[in-house]
mmCIF file of N, CA, C and O in Angstrom:
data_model
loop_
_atom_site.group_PDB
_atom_site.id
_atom_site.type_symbol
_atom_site.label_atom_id
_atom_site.label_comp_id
_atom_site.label_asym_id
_atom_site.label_seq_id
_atom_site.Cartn_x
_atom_site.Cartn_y
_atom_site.Cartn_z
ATOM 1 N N UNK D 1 -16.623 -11.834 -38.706
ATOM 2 C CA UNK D 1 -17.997 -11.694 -38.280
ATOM 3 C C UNK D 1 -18.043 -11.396 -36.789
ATOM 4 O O UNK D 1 -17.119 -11.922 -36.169
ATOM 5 N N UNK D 2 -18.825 -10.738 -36.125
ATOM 6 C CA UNK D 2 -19.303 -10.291 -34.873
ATOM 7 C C UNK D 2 -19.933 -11.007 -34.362
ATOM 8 O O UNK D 2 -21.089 -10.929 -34.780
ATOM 9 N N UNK D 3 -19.737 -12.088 -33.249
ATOM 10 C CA UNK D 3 -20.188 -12.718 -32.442
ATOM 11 C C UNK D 3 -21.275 -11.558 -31.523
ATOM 12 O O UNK D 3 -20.734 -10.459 -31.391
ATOM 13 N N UNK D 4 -22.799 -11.665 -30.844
ATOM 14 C CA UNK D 4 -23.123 -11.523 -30.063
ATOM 15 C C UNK D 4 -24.114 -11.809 -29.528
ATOM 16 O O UNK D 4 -25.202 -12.055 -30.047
ATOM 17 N N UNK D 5 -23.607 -11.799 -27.604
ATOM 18 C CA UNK D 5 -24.307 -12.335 -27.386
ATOM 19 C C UNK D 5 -24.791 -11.525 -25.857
ATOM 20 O O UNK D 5 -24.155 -11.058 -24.912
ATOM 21 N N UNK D 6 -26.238 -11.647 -26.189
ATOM 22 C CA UNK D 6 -27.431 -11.203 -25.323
ATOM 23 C C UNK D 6 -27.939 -11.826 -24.154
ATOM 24 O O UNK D 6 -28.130 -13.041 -24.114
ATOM 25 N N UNK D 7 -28.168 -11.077 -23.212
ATOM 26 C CA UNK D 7 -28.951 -11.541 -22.181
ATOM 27 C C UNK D 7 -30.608 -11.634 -22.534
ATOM 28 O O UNK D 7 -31.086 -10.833 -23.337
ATOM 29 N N UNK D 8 -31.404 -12.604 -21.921
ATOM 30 C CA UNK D 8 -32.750 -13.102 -22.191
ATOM 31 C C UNK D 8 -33.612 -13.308 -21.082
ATOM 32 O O UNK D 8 -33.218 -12.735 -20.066
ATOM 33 N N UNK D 9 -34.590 -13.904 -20.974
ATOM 34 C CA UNK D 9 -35.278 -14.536 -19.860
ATOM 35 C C UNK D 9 -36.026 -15.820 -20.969
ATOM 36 O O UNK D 9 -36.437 -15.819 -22.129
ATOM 37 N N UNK D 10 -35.912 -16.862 -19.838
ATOM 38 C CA UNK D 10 -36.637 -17.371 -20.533
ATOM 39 C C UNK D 10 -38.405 -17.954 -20.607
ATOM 40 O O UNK D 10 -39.163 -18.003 -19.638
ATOM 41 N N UNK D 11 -38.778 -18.393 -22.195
ATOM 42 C CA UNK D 11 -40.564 -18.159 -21.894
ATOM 43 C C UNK D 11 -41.106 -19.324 -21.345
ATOM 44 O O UNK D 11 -42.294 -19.452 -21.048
ATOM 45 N N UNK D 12 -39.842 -20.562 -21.147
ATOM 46 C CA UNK D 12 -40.262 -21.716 -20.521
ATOM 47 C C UNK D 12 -39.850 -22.356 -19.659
ATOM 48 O O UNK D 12 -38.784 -21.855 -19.301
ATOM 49 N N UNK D 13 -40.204 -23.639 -18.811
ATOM 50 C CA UNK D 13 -38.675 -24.145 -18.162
ATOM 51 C C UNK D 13 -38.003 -25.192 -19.011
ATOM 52 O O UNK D 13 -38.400 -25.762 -20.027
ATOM 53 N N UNK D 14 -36.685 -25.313 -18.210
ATOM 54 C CA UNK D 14 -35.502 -26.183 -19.199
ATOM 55 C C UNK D 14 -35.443 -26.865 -17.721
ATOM 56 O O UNK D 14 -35.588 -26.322 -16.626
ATOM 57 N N UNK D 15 -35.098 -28.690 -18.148
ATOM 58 C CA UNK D 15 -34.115 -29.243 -17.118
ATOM 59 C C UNK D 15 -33.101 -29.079 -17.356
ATOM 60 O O UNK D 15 -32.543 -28.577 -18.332
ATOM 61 N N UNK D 16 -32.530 -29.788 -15.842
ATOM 62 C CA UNK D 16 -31.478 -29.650 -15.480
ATOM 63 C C UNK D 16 -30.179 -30.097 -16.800
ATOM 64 O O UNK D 16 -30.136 -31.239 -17.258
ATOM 65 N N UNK D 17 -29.409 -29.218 -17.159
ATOM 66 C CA UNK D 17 -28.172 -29.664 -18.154
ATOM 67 C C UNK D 17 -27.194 -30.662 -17.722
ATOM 68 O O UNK D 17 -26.636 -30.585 -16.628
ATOM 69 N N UNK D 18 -26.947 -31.733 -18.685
ATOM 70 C CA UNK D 18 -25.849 -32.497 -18.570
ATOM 71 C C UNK D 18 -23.939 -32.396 -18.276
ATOM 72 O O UNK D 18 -23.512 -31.730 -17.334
ATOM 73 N N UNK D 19 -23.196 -32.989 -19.023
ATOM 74 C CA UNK D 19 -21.775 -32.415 -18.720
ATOM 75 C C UNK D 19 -20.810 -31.294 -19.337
ATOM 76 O O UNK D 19 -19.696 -30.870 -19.028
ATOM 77 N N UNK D 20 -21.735 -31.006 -20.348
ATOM 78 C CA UNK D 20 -21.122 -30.220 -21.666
ATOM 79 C C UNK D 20 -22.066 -29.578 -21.538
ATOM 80 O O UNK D 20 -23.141 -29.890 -21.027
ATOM 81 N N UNK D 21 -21.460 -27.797 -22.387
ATOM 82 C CA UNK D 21 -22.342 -26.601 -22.504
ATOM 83 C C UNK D 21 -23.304 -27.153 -24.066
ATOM 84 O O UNK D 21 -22.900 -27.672 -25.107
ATOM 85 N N UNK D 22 -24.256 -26.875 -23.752
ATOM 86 C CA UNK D 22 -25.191 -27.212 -25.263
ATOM 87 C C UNK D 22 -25.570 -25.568 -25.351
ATOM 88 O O UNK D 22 -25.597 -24.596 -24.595
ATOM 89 N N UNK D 23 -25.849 -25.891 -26.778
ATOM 90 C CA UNK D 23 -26.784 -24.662 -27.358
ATOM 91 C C UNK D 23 -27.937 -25.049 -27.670
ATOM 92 O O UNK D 23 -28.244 -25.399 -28.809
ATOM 93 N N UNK D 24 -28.647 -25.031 -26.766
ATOM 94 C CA UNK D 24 -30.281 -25.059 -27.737
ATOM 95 C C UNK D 24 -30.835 -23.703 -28.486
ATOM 96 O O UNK D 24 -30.689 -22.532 -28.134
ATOM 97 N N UNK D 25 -31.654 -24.345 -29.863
ATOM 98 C CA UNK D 25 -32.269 -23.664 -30.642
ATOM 99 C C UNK D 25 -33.404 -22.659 -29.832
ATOM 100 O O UNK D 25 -33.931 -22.814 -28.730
ATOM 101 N N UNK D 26 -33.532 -21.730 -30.693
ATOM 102 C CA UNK D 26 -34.804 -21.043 -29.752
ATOM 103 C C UNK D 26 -35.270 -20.261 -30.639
ATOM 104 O O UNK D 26 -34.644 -20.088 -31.685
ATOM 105 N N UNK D 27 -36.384 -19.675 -30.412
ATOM 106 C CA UNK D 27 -36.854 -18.688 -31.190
ATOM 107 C C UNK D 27 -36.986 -17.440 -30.346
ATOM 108 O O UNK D 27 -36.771 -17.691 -29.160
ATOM 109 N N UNK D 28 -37.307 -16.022 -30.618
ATOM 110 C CA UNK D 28 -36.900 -15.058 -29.768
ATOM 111 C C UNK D 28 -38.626 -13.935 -29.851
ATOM 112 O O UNK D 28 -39.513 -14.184 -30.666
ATOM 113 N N UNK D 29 -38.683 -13.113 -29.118
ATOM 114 C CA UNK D 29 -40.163 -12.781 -28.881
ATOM 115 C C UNK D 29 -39.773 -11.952 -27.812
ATOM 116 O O UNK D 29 -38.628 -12.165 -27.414
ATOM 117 N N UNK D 30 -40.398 -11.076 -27.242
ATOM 118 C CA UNK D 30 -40.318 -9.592 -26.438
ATOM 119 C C UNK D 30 -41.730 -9.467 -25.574
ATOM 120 O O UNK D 30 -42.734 -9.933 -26.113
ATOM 121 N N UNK D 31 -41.838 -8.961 -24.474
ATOM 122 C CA UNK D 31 -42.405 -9.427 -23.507
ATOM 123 C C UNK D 31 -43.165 -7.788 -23.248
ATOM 124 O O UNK D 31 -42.421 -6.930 -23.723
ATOM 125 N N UNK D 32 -44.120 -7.333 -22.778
ATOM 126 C CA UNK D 32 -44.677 -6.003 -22.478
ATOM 127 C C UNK D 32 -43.433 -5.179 -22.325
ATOM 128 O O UNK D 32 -43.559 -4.048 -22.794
ATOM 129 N N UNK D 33 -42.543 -5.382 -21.919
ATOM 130 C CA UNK D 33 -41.893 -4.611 -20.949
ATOM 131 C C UNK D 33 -40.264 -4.679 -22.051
ATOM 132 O O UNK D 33 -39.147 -4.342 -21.657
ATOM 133 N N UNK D 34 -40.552 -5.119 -23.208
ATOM 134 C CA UNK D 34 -38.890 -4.899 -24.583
ATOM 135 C C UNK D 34 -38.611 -5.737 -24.054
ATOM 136 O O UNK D 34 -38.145 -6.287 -25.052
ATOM 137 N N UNK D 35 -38.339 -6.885 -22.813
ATOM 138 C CA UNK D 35 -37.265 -8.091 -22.347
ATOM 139 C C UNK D 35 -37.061 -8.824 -23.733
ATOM 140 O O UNK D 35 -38.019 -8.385 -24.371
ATOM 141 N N UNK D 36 -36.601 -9.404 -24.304
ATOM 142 C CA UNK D 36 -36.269 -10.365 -24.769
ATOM 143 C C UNK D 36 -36.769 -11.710 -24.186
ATOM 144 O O UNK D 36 -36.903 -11.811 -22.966
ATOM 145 N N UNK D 37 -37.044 -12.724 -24.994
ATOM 146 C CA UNK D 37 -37.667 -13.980 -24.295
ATOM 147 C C UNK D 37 -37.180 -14.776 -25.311
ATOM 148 O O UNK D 37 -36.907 -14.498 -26.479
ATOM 149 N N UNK D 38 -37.096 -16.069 -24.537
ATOM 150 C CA UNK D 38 -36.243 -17.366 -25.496
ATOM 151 C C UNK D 38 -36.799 -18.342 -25.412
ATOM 152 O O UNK D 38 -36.681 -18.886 -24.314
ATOM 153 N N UNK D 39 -37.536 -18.962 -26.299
ATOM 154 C CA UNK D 39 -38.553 -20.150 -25.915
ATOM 155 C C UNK D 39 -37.539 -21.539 -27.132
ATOM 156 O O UNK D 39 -37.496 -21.733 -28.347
ATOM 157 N N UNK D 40 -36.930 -22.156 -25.972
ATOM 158 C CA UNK D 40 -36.320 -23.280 -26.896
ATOM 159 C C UNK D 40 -37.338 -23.969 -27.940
ATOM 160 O O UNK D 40 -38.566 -23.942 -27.850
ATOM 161 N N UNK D 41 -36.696 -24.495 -28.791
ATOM 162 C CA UNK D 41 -37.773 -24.982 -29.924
ATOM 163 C C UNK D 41 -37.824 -26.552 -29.745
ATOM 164 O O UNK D 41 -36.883 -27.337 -29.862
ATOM 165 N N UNK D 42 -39.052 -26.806 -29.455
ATOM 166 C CA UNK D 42 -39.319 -28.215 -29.358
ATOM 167 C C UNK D 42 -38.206 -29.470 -30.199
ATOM 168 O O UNK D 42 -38.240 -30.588 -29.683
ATOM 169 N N UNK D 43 -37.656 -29.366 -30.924
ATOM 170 C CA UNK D 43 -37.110 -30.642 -31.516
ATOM 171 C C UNK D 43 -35.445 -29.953 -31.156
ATOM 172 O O UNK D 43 -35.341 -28.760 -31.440
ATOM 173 N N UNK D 44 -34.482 -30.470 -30.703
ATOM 174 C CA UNK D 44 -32.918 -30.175 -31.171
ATOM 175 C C UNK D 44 -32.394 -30.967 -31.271
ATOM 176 O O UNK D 44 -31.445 -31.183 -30.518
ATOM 177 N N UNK D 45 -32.809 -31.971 -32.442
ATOM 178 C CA UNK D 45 -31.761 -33.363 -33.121
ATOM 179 C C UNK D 45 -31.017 -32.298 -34.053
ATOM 180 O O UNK D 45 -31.476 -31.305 -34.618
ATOM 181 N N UNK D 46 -29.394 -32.956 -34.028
ATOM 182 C CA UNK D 46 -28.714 -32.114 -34.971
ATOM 183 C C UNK D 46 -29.419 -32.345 -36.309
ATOM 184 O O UNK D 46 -29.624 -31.319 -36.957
ATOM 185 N N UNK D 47 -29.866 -33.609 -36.897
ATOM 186 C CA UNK D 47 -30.248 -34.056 -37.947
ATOM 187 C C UNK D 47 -31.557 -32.728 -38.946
ATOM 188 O O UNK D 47 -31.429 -32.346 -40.109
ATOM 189 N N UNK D 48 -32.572 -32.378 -38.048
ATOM 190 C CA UNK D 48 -33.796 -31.596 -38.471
ATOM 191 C C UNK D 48 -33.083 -29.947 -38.638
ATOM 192 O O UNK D 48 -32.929 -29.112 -37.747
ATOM 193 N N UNK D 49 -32.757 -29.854 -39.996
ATOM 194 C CA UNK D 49 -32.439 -28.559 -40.454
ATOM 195 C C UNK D 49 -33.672 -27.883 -40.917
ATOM 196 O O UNK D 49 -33.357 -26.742 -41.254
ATOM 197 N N UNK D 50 -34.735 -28.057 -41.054
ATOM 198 C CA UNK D 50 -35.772 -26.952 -40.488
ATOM 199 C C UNK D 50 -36.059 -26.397 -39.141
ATOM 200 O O UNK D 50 -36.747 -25.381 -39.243
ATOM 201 N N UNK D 51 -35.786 -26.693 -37.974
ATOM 202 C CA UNK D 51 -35.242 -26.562 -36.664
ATOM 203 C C UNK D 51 -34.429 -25.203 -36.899
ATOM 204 O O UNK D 51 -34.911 -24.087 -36.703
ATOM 205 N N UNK D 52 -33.317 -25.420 -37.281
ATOM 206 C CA UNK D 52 -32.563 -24.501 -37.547
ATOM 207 C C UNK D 52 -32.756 -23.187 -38.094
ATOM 208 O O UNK D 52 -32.082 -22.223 -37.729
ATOM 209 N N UNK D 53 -33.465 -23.139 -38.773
ATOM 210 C CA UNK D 53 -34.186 -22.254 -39.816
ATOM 211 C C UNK D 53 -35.191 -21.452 -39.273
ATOM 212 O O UNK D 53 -35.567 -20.409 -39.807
ATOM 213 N N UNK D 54 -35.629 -21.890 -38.254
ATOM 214 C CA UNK D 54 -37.073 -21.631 -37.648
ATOM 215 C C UNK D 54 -35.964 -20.562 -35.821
ATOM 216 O O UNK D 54 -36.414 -19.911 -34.879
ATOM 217 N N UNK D 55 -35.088 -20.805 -36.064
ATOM 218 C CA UNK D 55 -34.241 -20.616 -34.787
ATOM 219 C C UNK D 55 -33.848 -18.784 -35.125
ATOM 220 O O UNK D 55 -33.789 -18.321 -36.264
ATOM 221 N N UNK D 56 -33.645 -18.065 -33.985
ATOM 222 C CA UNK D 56 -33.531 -16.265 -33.771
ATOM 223 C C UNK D 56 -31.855 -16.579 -33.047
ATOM 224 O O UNK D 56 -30.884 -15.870 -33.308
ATOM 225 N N UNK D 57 -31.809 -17.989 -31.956
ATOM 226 C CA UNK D 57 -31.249 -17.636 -31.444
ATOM 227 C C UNK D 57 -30.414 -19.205 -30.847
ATOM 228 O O UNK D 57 -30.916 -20.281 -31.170
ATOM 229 N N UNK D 58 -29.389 -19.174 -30.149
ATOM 230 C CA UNK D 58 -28.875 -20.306 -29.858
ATOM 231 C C UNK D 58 -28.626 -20.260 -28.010
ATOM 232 O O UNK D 58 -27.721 -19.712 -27.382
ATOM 233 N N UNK D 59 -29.354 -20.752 -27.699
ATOM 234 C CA UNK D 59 -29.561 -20.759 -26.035
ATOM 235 C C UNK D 59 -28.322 -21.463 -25.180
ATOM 236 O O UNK D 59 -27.782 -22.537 -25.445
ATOM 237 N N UNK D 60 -28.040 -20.617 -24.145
ATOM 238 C CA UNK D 60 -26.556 -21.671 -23.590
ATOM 239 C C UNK D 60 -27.014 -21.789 -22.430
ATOM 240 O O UNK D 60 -27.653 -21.034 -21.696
ATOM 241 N N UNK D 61 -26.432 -23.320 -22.289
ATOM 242 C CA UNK D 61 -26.575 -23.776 -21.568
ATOM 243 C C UNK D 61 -25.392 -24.290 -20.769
ATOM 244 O O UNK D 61 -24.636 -25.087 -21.326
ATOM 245 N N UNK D 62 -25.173 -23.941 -19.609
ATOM 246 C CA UNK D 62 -23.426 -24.823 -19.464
ATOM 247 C C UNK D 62 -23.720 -25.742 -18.613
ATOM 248 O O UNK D 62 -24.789 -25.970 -18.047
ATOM 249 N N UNK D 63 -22.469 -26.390 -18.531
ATOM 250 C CA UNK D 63 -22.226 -27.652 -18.054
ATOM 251 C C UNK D 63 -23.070 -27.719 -16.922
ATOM 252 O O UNK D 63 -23.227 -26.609 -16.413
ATOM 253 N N UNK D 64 -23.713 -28.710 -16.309
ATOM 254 C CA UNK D 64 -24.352 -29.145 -15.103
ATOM 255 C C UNK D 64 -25.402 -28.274 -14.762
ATOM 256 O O UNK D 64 -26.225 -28.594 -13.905
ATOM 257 N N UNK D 65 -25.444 -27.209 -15.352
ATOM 258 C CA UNK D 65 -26.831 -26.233 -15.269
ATOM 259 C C UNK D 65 -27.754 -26.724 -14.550
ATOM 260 O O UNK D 65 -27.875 -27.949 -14.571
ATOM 261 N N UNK D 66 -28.670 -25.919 -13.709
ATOM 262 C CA UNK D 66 -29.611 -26.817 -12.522
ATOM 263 C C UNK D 66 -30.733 -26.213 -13.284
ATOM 264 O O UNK D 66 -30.592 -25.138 -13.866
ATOM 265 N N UNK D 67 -31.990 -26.970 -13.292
ATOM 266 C CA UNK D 67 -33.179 -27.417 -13.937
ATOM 267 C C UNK D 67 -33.347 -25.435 -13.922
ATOM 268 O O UNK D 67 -32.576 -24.846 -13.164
ATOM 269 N N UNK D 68 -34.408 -24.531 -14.820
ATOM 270 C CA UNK D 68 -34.642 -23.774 -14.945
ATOM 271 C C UNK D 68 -35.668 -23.063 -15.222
ATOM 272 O O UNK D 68 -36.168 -23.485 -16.264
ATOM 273 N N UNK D 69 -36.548 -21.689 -14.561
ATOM 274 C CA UNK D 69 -37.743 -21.743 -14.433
ATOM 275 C C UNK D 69 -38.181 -20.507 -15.732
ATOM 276 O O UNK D 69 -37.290 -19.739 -16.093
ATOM 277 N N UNK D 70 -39.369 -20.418 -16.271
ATOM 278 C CA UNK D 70 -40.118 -19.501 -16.984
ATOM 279 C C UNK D 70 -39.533 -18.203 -16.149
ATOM 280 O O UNK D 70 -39.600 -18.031 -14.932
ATOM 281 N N UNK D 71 -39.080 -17.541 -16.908
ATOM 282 C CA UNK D 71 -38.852 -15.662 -16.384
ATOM 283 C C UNK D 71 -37.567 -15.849 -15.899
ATOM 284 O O UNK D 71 -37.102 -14.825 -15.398
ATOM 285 N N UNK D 72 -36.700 -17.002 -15.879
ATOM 286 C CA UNK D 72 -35.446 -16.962 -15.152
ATOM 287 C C UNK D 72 -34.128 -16.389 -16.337
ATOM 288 O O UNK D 72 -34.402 -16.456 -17.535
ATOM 289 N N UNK D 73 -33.066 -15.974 -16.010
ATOM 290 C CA UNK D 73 -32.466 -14.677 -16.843
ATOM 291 C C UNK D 73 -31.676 -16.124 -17.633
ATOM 292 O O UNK D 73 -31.916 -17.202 -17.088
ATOM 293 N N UNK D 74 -30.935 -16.136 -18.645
ATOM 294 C CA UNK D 74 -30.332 -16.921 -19.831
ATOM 295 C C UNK D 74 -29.490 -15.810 -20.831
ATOM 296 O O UNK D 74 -29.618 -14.622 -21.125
ATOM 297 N N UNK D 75 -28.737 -16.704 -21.106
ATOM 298 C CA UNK D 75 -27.442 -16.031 -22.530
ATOM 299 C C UNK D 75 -27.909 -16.913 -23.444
ATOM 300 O O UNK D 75 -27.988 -18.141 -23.487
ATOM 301 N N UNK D 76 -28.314 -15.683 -24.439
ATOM 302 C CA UNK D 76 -28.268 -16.728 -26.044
ATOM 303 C C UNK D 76 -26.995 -15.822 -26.824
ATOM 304 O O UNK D 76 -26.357 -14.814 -26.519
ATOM 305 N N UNK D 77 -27.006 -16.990 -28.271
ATOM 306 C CA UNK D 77 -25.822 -16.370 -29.034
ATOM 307 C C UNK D 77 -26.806 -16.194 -30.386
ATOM 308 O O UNK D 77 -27.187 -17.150 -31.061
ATOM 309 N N UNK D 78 -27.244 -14.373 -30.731
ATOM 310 C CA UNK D 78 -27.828 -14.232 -31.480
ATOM 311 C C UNK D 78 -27.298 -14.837 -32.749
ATOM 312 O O UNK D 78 -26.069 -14.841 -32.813
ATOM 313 N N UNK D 79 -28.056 -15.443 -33.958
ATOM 314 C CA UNK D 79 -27.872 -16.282 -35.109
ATOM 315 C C UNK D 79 -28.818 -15.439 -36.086
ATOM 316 O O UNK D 79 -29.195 -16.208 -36.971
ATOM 317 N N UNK D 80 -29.292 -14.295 -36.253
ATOM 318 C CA UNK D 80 -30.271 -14.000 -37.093
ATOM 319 C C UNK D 80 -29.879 -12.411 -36.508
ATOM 320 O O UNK D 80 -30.497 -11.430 -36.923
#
């Protein structure tokens, strides 16, 4: 299978990331201008597999990441 993965902006802010790269869920949406946009999805307990389902895309986040603003650029790993 073909891993890929896209550059984004994103449609909200994120805090600051912990010690490990996470993937948050997201859903994906396009902006006047074709950008791509990544709006994490409110719940990411591993447990809620409708979460999952509802997800375009898997948002990275790496280690220690500093808090992050609406329109600021992001890598997701397309899933859909």
């Amino acid at each position: 299978a073909t891993t890929y993965i896209a550059g984004a902006r994103l449609a909200q802010d994120m805090a600051a990331n912990g010690n490990r790269r996470d993937y948050a869920r997201a859903a994906l949406t396009r902006n006047s201008d074709g950008e791509l946009l990544a709006t994490p999805l409110p719940v990411q307990d591993s447990s809620m597999l409708t979460v999952i389902t509802r997800a375009d895309a898997l948002l990275i986040r790496e280690p220690f990441a500093e808090a992050a603003k609406a329109g600021d650029r992001c890598q997701i790993l397309m899933i859909r």
